[in-house]
Amino acid sequence: MLGIRVHKHEGEKVRRKLIELDVLDKNYKVKREGDFLIFPIKERVEGFEIVETEFEPIEKRPHSYREVVDVPDYLRSLLPSSFDIIGDIAVIELSEELMEYGKQIGEAILKVHKHIKAVFAKGSAVSGEFRIRQLIHLAGEKRTETLHRENGIKLKLDVAKVYFSPRLATERMRIFKKAKEGEIVFDMFAGVGPYSILLAKKVRLVFACDINPWAVKYLEENKRLNKTPNVIPILGDVRKVAGQIKADRVIMNLPKFAHEFLREAMLSVKSGGIIHYYGFSHEDDLFGKHEEKIKTVARELGKKVKFLERRKVRPYAPYQYNIAIDFRVF
Ligand SMILES: C[S@@+](CC[C@H](N)C(=O)[O-])C[C@H]1O[C@@H](n2cnc3c(N)ncnc32)[C@H](O)[C@@H]1O
């Protein structure tokens, strides 16, 4: 191979010149020989000392597991371009055809993402009261507990025992920005506390309820980990505590069933307080049916509502969106 030999004092100047001339071969490492450097070049160039030598190739790190995974070519287009990373655990959604190659896919993810220690495939949709899913181990450690960091807080959780989605981090930060110091917040479906712990860094008090004992166990632990004594975990059905709490802000992060809990939410918010409602909608009617339901429940309770903001949070299935509606109750 061809190289250009220069004294090390000239190295940086020559390197820039070779890049400018587009002759530096970036696939190989620059060689050192005592006080001299030898730059790999793609073609001869005038005005430099040209030498013939061997260069060590630069190892190119793949950016995606798809570049290294061993699956038949006809299945490549089915490989997901992304997957969830929760702490040091990856959770990927694979089509039936790809499940047969789950081990190879898991190993490719471990190879490319050195911080990931375990890979699981989604084995079912999120279901049941606890909103959890089955997971199938693909590669790495057979461990489902991890420590996830988002928005400056630490969340310990077990991906097999509790609901958690890292995709809601931006939404949680949106609510954090809206919350005000001195407020009392009621997180009706708190999970391991990604809203509760974050908001507790700003507001006076957070009541955090969940019906899943594992979620509340981790919530207690996350309260300690993040030094947020102003979080009050409550284990049980939110129907039993709603109404006893009077909050300035209520969070209803149970999109599948939130409409069934509007009465409880409205009874738990102070007059003039805000409810953050989440739902699932078809793209043809993102907010209409949810807003009708909100107005109906308010009317039944002799209350009034003022809609403040409507947002698509994220797509969750073809033509389906997770939506958010913020409204004030009087
Ligand atoms: C979609 S998850 C949201 C968890 C958390 N807010 C988050 O962002 O990760 C909904 C949570 O509501 C809890 N849940 C479901 N029904 C409930 C009820 N009736 N009372 C209290 N919690 C309930 C589930 O156990 C689950 O942890």
Tab-separated table of C-alpha atoms and ligand atoms in Angstrom:
chain	number	residue	atom	x	y	z
A	1	MET	CA	0.000	0.000	0.000
A	2	LEU	CA	1.053	3.580	-0.547
A	3	GLY	CA	1.814	5.938	2.301
A	4	ILE	CA	3.147	9.435	2.918
A	5	ARG	CA	6.008	9.714	5.404
A	6	VAL	CA	6.327	12.925	7.431
A	7	HIS	CA	8.026	14.074	10.624
A	8	LYS	CA	5.564	13.954	13.557
A	9	HIS	CA	5.790	17.758	13.931
A	10	GLU	CA	4.299	18.102	10.474
A	11	GLY	CA	1.689	15.406	11.130
A	12	GLU	CA	-1.413	17.479	11.805
A	13	LYS	CA	-0.743	19.925	8.952
A	14	VAL	CA	-0.212	17.099	6.466
A	15	ARG	CA	-3.246	15.138	7.715
A	16	ARG	CA	-5.480	18.181	7.073
A	17	LYS	CA	-3.947	18.688	3.633
A	18	LEU	CA	-4.545	15.020	2.693
A	19	ILE	CA	-8.173	15.240	3.817
A	20	GLU	CA	-8.606	18.433	1.796
A	21	LEU	CA	-7.191	16.661	-1.280
A	22	ASP	CA	-9.407	13.616	-0.499
A	23	VAL	CA	-6.471	11.184	-0.701
A	24	LEU	CA	-6.276	10.015	2.938
A	25	ASP	CA	-7.464	6.394	3.179
A	26	LYS	CA	-9.623	6.418	6.314
A	27	ASN	CA	-10.015	2.635	6.307
A	28	TYR	CA	-6.488	2.235	7.701
A	29	LYS	CA	-4.627	3.396	10.803
A	30	VAL	CA	-1.792	5.935	10.601
A	31	LYS	CA	1.519	4.146	11.200
A	32	ARG	CA	4.216	5.346	13.627
A	33	GLU	CA	7.959	4.852	12.991
A	34	GLY	CA	10.119	6.612	15.605
A	35	ASP	CA	9.710	10.352	15.018
A	36	PHE	CA	7.862	9.761	11.746
A	37	LEU	CA	4.249	9.127	10.785
A	38	ILE	CA	3.085	7.309	7.667
A	39	PHE	CA	-0.365	8.231	6.373
A	40	PRO	CA	-2.269	5.675	4.257
A	41	ILE	CA	-3.258	7.197	0.906
A	42	LYS	CA	-5.642	6.196	-1.862
A	43	GLU	CA	-3.431	7.501	-4.703
A	44	ARG	CA	-0.076	9.157	-5.365
A	45	VAL	CA	0.177	12.838	-4.562
A	46	GLU	CA	2.918	15.319	-5.531
A	47	GLY	CA	5.158	17.078	-3.014
A	48	PHE	CA	5.418	14.370	-0.338
A	49	GLU	CA	7.737	11.458	0.403
A	50	ILE	CA	5.840	8.413	-0.853
A	51	VAL	CA	6.614	4.996	0.666
A	52	GLU	CA	5.341	1.469	0.108
A	53	THR	CA	4.216	-0.239	3.331
A	54	GLU	CA	1.496	-2.263	5.090
A	55	PHE	CA	-1.238	-0.593	7.205
A	56	GLU	CA	-3.498	-1.999	9.895
A	57	PRO	CA	-7.164	-1.731	8.914
A	58	ILE	CA	-9.462	0.328	11.185
A	59	GLU	CA	-12.097	-1.871	12.746
A	60	LYS	CA	-15.472	-0.460	11.733
A	61	ARG	CA	-17.973	-0.741	14.610
A	62	PRO	CA	-21.437	-1.636	13.286
A	63	HIS	CA	-24.160	0.884	14.190
A	64	SER	CA	-27.021	-1.573	14.185
A	65	TYR	CA	-27.495	-5.226	15.158
A	66	ARG	CA	-28.976	-5.634	11.664
A	67	GLU	CA	-25.485	-5.279	10.166
A	68	VAL	CA	-24.150	-8.311	12.052
A	69	VAL	CA	-27.157	-10.573	12.618
A	70	ASP	CA	-27.221	-13.980	10.968
A	71	VAL	CA	-30.710	-14.458	9.449
A	72	PRO	CA	-31.762	-15.598	5.956
A	73	ASP	CA	-31.761	-12.763	3.433
A	74	TYR	CA	-35.484	-13.027	2.714
A	75	LEU	CA	-36.220	-12.187	6.378
A	76	ARG	CA	-33.896	-9.178	6.663
A	77	SER	CA	-36.570	-6.641	5.766
A	78	LEU	CA	-38.605	-7.856	8.778
A	79	LEU	CA	-35.874	-7.027	11.303
A	80	PRO	CA	-37.110	-4.169	13.517
A	81	SER	CA	-35.025	-0.999	13.220
A	82	SER	CA	-35.510	-0.248	16.914
A	83	PHE	CA	-36.272	-1.837	20.261
A	84	ASP	CA	-36.821	-0.670	23.831
A	85	ILE	CA	-33.875	-0.343	26.163
A	86	ILE	CA	-34.823	-0.425	29.841
A	87	GLY	CA	-31.711	-0.065	31.985
A	88	ASP	CA	-29.378	-2.759	30.640
A	89	ILE	CA	-32.186	-4.913	29.194
A	90	ALA	CA	-33.390	-4.833	25.568
A	91	VAL	CA	-36.968	-5.773	24.690
A	92	ILE	CA	-37.658	-6.334	21.005
A	93	GLU	CA	-40.842	-7.115	19.082
A	94	LEU	CA	-40.273	-9.916	16.556
A	95	SER	CA	-42.629	-11.254	13.905
A	96	GLU	CA	-43.457	-14.974	14.025
A	97	GLU	CA	-41.039	-15.727	11.168
A	98	LEU	CA	-38.173	-14.083	13.053
A	99	MET	CA	-38.830	-15.825	16.383
A	100	GLU	CA	-36.962	-18.883	15.077
A	101	TYR	CA	-33.862	-16.664	14.843
A	102	GLY	CA	-34.425	-15.024	18.236
A	103	LYS	CA	-31.142	-16.281	19.710
A	104	GLN	CA	-29.110	-14.906	16.777
A	105	ILE	CA	-30.952	-11.569	16.981
A	106	GLY	CA	-30.389	-11.362	20.753
A	107	GLU	CA	-26.706	-12.145	20.369
A	108	ALA	CA	-26.307	-9.547	17.612
A	109	ILE	CA	-27.860	-6.912	19.899
A	110	LEU	CA	-25.450	-7.860	22.712
A	111	LYS	CA	-22.524	-7.659	20.313
A	112	VAL	CA	-23.328	-4.176	19.032
A	113	HIS	CA	-24.676	-2.603	22.242
A	114	LYS	CA	-22.071	-3.377	24.876
A	115	HIS	CA	-24.118	-1.838	27.721
A	116	ILE	CA	-27.007	-4.294	27.122
A	117	LYS	CA	-26.702	-7.447	29.228
A	118	ALA	CA	-29.953	-9.294	28.468
A	119	VAL	CA	-32.313	-9.451	25.486
A	120	PHE	CA	-35.978	-10.459	25.557
A	121	ALA	CA	-38.674	-10.674	22.904
A	122	LYS	CA	-42.216	-9.490	23.541
A	123	GLY	CA	-44.184	-12.707	24.039
A	124	SER	CA	-47.634	-11.128	24.198
A	125	ALA	CA	-49.395	-7.790	24.106
A	126	VAL	CA	-49.654	-5.766	27.336
A	127	SER	CA	-52.700	-7.164	29.123
A	128	GLY	CA	-54.599	-7.576	32.374
A	129	GLU	CA	-55.010	-5.217	35.286
A	130	PHE	CA	-51.256	-4.921	35.870
A	131	ARG	CA	-50.654	-4.050	32.192
A	132	ILE	CA	-47.724	-6.448	31.841
A	133	ARG	CA	-46.643	-8.750	29.036
A	134	GLN	CA	-44.947	-12.126	28.685
A	135	LEU	CA	-41.279	-11.982	27.772
A	136	ILE	CA	-39.189	-14.604	26.010
A	137	HIS	CA	-35.495	-14.773	26.829
A	138	LEU	CA	-33.331	-14.527	23.685
A	139	ALA	CA	-29.752	-13.941	24.840
A	140	GLY	CA	-27.508	-12.750	27.644
A	141	GLU	CA	-28.307	-12.903	31.347
A	142	LYS	CA	-31.600	-14.492	32.383
A	143	ARG	CA	-32.454	-11.499	34.511
A	144	THR	CA	-35.454	-9.160	34.360
A	145	GLU	CA	-34.579	-6.672	37.128
A	146	THR	CA	-32.695	-3.558	36.120
A	147	LEU	CA	-31.944	0.061	36.976
A	148	HIS	CA	-33.240	2.531	34.397
A	149	ARG	CA	-32.303	6.207	34.288
A	150	GLU	CA	-34.513	8.870	32.738
A	151	ASN	CA	-35.064	12.589	33.236
A	152	GLY	CA	-32.362	12.595	35.926
A	153	ILE	CA	-34.026	9.980	38.155
A	154	LYS	CA	-33.240	6.317	38.845
A	155	LEU	CA	-35.931	3.671	38.494
A	156	LYS	CA	-35.382	0.133	39.699
A	157	LEU	CA	-37.894	-2.271	38.174
A	158	ASP	CA	-38.539	-5.764	36.905
A	159	VAL	CA	-39.561	-5.740	33.241
A	160	ALA	CA	-41.486	-9.010	33.693
A	161	LYS	CA	-43.439	-7.976	36.794
A	162	VAL	CA	-44.415	-4.345	36.210
A	163	TYR	CA	-45.435	-2.048	33.374
A	164	PHE	CA	-42.756	0.338	32.176
A	165	SER	CA	-42.228	2.098	28.867
A	166	PRO	CA	-39.101	4.181	28.235
A	167	ARG	CA	-40.954	5.781	25.319
A	168	LEU	CA	-42.941	8.010	27.670
A	169	ALA	CA	-39.909	9.878	29.040
A	170	THR	CA	-40.619	13.013	26.967
A	171	GLU	CA	-44.275	13.005	27.986
A	172	ARG	CA	-43.301	12.744	31.643
A	173	MET	CA	-40.960	15.705	31.247
A	174	ARG	CA	-43.820	17.694	29.673
A	175	ILE	CA	-45.928	17.143	32.799
A	176	PHE	CA	-42.953	17.949	35.047
A	177	LYS	CA	-42.573	21.326	33.307
A	178	LYS	CA	-46.267	22.110	33.831
A	179	ALA	CA	-46.316	21.155	37.512
A	180	LYS	CA	-45.750	23.919	40.037
A	181	GLU	CA	-43.986	24.012	43.378
A	182	GLY	CA	-46.365	23.643	46.292
A	183	GLU	CA	-48.808	21.434	44.387
A	184	ILE	CA	-50.348	18.182	45.615
A	185	VAL	CA	-50.290	15.575	42.838
A	186	PHE	CA	-52.289	12.353	42.622
A	187	ASP	CA	-50.691	9.750	40.306
A	188	MET	CA	-53.602	7.294	40.044
A	189	PHE	CA	-51.742	4.557	38.127
A	190	ALA	CA	-48.206	5.134	39.303
A	191	GLY	CA	-46.378	1.912	38.376
A	192	VAL	CA	-42.789	2.071	39.678
A	193	GLY	CA	-43.050	5.859	39.851
A	194	PRO	CA	-41.651	7.444	36.678
A	195	TYR	CA	-44.135	10.340	36.980
A	196	SER	CA	-44.387	10.351	40.788
A	197	ILE	CA	-40.660	10.398	41.548
A	198	LEU	CA	-39.936	12.972	38.847
A	199	LEU	CA	-42.714	15.291	39.985
A	200	ALA	CA	-41.746	14.873	43.640
A	201	LYS	CA	-38.499	16.692	42.768
A	202	LYS	CA	-40.616	19.807	42.191
A	203	VAL	CA	-44.015	19.653	43.907
A	204	ARG	CA	-44.975	19.453	47.613
A	205	LEU	CA	-46.561	16.016	47.822
A	206	VAL	CA	-47.321	13.104	45.477
A	207	PHE	CA	-49.878	10.399	46.255
A	208	ALA	CA	-48.866	7.415	44.090
A	209	CYS	CA	-51.323	4.542	43.799
A	210	ASP	CA	-50.990	1.177	42.079
A	211	ILE	CA	-52.802	-2.128	42.345
A	212	ASN	CA	-49.742	-4.249	41.436
A	213	PRO	CA	-47.793	-5.150	44.641
A	214	TRP	CA	-44.545	-5.465	42.641
A	215	ALA	CA	-44.977	-1.960	41.251
A	216	VAL	CA	-45.484	-0.557	44.755
A	217	LYS	CA	-42.486	-2.511	46.095
A	218	TYR	CA	-40.269	-0.893	43.438
A	219	LEU	CA	-41.960	2.466	43.955
A	220	GLU	CA	-40.965	2.313	47.662
A	221	GLU	CA	-37.413	1.442	46.651
A	222	ASN	CA	-37.295	4.224	44.035
A	223	LYS	CA	-38.542	6.704	46.628
A	224	ARG	CA	-35.468	5.813	48.749
A	225	LEU	CA	-33.062	5.703	45.797
A	226	ASN	CA	-34.099	9.179	44.654
A	227	LYS	CA	-34.487	10.696	48.120
A	228	THR	CA	-38.086	11.766	47.551
A	229	PRO	CA	-39.787	11.380	50.971
A	230	ASN	CA	-42.717	13.439	49.661
A	231	VAL	CA	-43.992	10.454	47.625
A	232	ILE	CA	-46.764	8.549	49.431
A	233	PRO	CA	-47.103	5.055	47.880
A	234	ILE	CA	-50.563	3.497	48.125
A	235	LEU	CA	-51.087	-0.179	47.299
A	236	GLY	CA	-54.580	-1.020	46.120
A	237	ASP	CA	-57.442	-0.269	43.768
A	238	VAL	CA	-57.540	3.459	43.115
A	239	ARG	CA	-61.340	3.332	43.388
A	240	LYS	CA	-60.934	2.856	47.131
A	241	VAL	CA	-58.811	5.979	47.716
A	242	ALA	CA	-60.190	8.345	45.100
A	243	GLY	CA	-62.256	11.082	46.660
A	244	GLN	CA	-60.268	10.934	49.916
A	245	ILE	CA	-57.429	12.801	48.210
A	246	LYS	CA	-57.823	16.370	46.970
A	247	ALA	CA	-55.073	17.174	44.502
A	248	ASP	CA	-54.103	20.143	42.347
A	249	ARG	CA	-53.073	17.766	39.563
A	250	VAL	CA	-54.198	14.227	38.752
A	251	ILE	CA	-52.350	11.885	36.366
A	252	MET	CA	-54.356	9.105	34.712
A	253	ASN	CA	-51.748	7.020	32.907
A	254	LEU	CA	-53.866	3.961	32.134
A	255	PRO	CA	-54.730	4.652	28.483
A	256	LYS	CA	-56.689	1.462	27.898
A	257	PHE	CA	-59.162	2.034	30.767
A	258	ALA	CA	-58.744	5.671	31.885
A	259	HIS	CA	-62.275	6.511	30.661
A	260	GLU	CA	-63.634	4.118	33.334
A	261	PHE	CA	-61.914	6.110	36.094
A	262	LEU	CA	-62.960	9.654	35.165
A	263	ARG	CA	-65.415	9.853	38.040
A	264	GLU	CA	-62.677	8.932	40.550
A	265	ALA	CA	-60.282	11.434	38.977
A	266	MET	CA	-62.789	14.307	39.039
A	267	LEU	CA	-63.701	13.575	42.656
A	268	SER	CA	-59.997	13.723	43.573
A	269	VAL	CA	-59.153	17.074	42.002
A	270	LYS	CA	-59.622	20.453	43.695
A	271	SER	CA	-61.847	22.984	41.938
A	272	GLY	CA	-59.633	24.627	39.324
A	273	GLY	CA	-57.215	21.657	39.369
A	274	ILE	CA	-55.895	19.850	36.299
A	275	ILE	CA	-56.321	16.278	35.069
A	276	HIS	CA	-53.830	14.692	32.653
A	277	TYR	CA	-55.888	12.066	30.854
A	278	TYR	CA	-54.432	9.396	28.533
A	279	GLY	CA	-56.282	7.232	26.042
A	280	PHE	CA	-55.949	5.132	22.909
A	281	SER	CA	-57.634	6.343	19.713
A	282	HIS	CA	-58.000	5.555	16.061
A	283	GLU	CA	-56.468	8.282	13.921
A	284	ASP	CA	-59.922	9.080	12.462
A	285	ASP	CA	-61.163	10.273	15.857
A	286	LEU	CA	-58.259	11.138	18.094
A	287	PHE	CA	-59.951	13.227	20.784
A	288	GLY	CA	-63.708	13.433	20.064
A	289	LYS	CA	-65.018	10.373	21.887
A	290	HIS	CA	-62.700	10.892	24.858
A	291	GLU	CA	-63.771	14.522	25.241
A	292	GLU	CA	-67.452	13.550	25.022
A	293	LYS	CA	-66.920	11.021	27.822
A	294	ILE	CA	-65.070	13.610	29.937
A	295	LYS	CA	-67.919	16.134	29.473
A	296	THR	CA	-70.573	13.496	30.308
A	297	VAL	CA	-68.887	12.473	33.576
A	298	ALA	CA	-68.380	16.127	34.556
A	299	ARG	CA	-72.074	16.843	33.906
A	300	GLU	CA	-73.108	13.851	36.047
A	301	LEU	CA	-71.015	15.221	38.916
A	302	GLY	CA	-72.298	18.779	38.461
A	303	LYS	CA	-68.843	19.953	37.367
A	304	LYS	CA	-67.505	21.899	34.401
A	305	VAL	CA	-64.373	21.210	32.366
A	306	LYS	CA	-62.095	23.385	30.270
A	307	PHE	CA	-59.872	21.608	27.757
A	308	LEU	CA	-56.314	22.934	27.836
A	309	GLU	CA	-54.214	20.768	25.518
A	310	ARG	CA	-54.632	17.759	23.245
A	311	ARG	CA	-51.657	15.778	22.020
A	312	LYS	CA	-50.670	12.622	20.207
A	313	VAL	CA	-48.134	11.029	22.572
A	314	ARG	CA	-46.950	8.189	20.303
A	315	PRO	CA	-48.257	5.688	17.767
A	316	TYR	CA	-48.924	2.317	19.390
A	317	ALA	CA	-50.414	0.209	16.577
A	318	PRO	CA	-51.257	0.777	12.896
A	319	TYR	CA	-53.618	3.831	12.748
A	320	GLN	CA	-53.790	3.891	16.579
A	321	TYR	CA	-52.342	6.518	18.858
A	322	ASN	CA	-51.735	6.988	22.535
A	323	ILE	CA	-53.242	10.434	23.126
A	324	ALA	CA	-53.152	12.913	25.995
A	325	ILE	CA	-55.801	15.438	26.982
A	326	ASP	CA	-55.158	18.018	29.713
A	327	PHE	CA	-58.248	19.627	31.213
A	328	ARG	CA	-59.242	21.790	34.150
A	329	VAL	CA	-62.172	20.864	36.387
A	330	PHE	CA	-64.412	23.414	38.175
B	1	LIG	C1	-49.947	1.865	31.903
B	1	LIG	S1	-49.325	1.484	33.513
B	1	LIG	C2	-48.569	3.044	33.913
B	1	LIG	C3	-47.535	2.981	34.984
B	1	LIG	C4	-46.705	4.237	35.164
B	1	LIG	N1	-47.524	5.419	35.297
B	1	LIG	C5	-45.715	4.420	34.042
B	1	LIG	O1	-45.739	5.445	33.341
B	1	LIG	O2	-44.849	3.541	33.871
B	1	LIG	C6	-50.803	1.473	34.463
B	1	LIG	C7	-50.646	1.037	35.903
B	1	LIG	O3	-51.940	1.090	36.528
B	1	LIG	C8	-52.056	0.035	37.451
B	1	LIG	N2	-53.509	-0.190	37.670
B	1	LIG	C9	-54.397	-0.771	36.862
B	1	LIG	N3	-55.639	-0.750	37.410
B	1	LIG	C10	-55.526	-0.110	38.594
B	1	LIG	C11	-56.452	0.231	39.614
B	1	LIG	N4	-57.734	-0.089	39.515
B	1	LIG	N5	-56.002	0.886	40.693
B	1	LIG	C12	-54.675	1.214	40.793
B	1	LIG	N6	-53.752	0.922	39.868
B	1	LIG	C13	-54.172	0.260	38.772
B	1	LIG	C14	-51.313	-1.119	36.817
B	1	LIG	O4	-50.869	-2.045	37.770
B	1	LIG	C15	-50.148	-0.387	36.099
B	1	LIG	O5	-48.992	-0.371	36.886
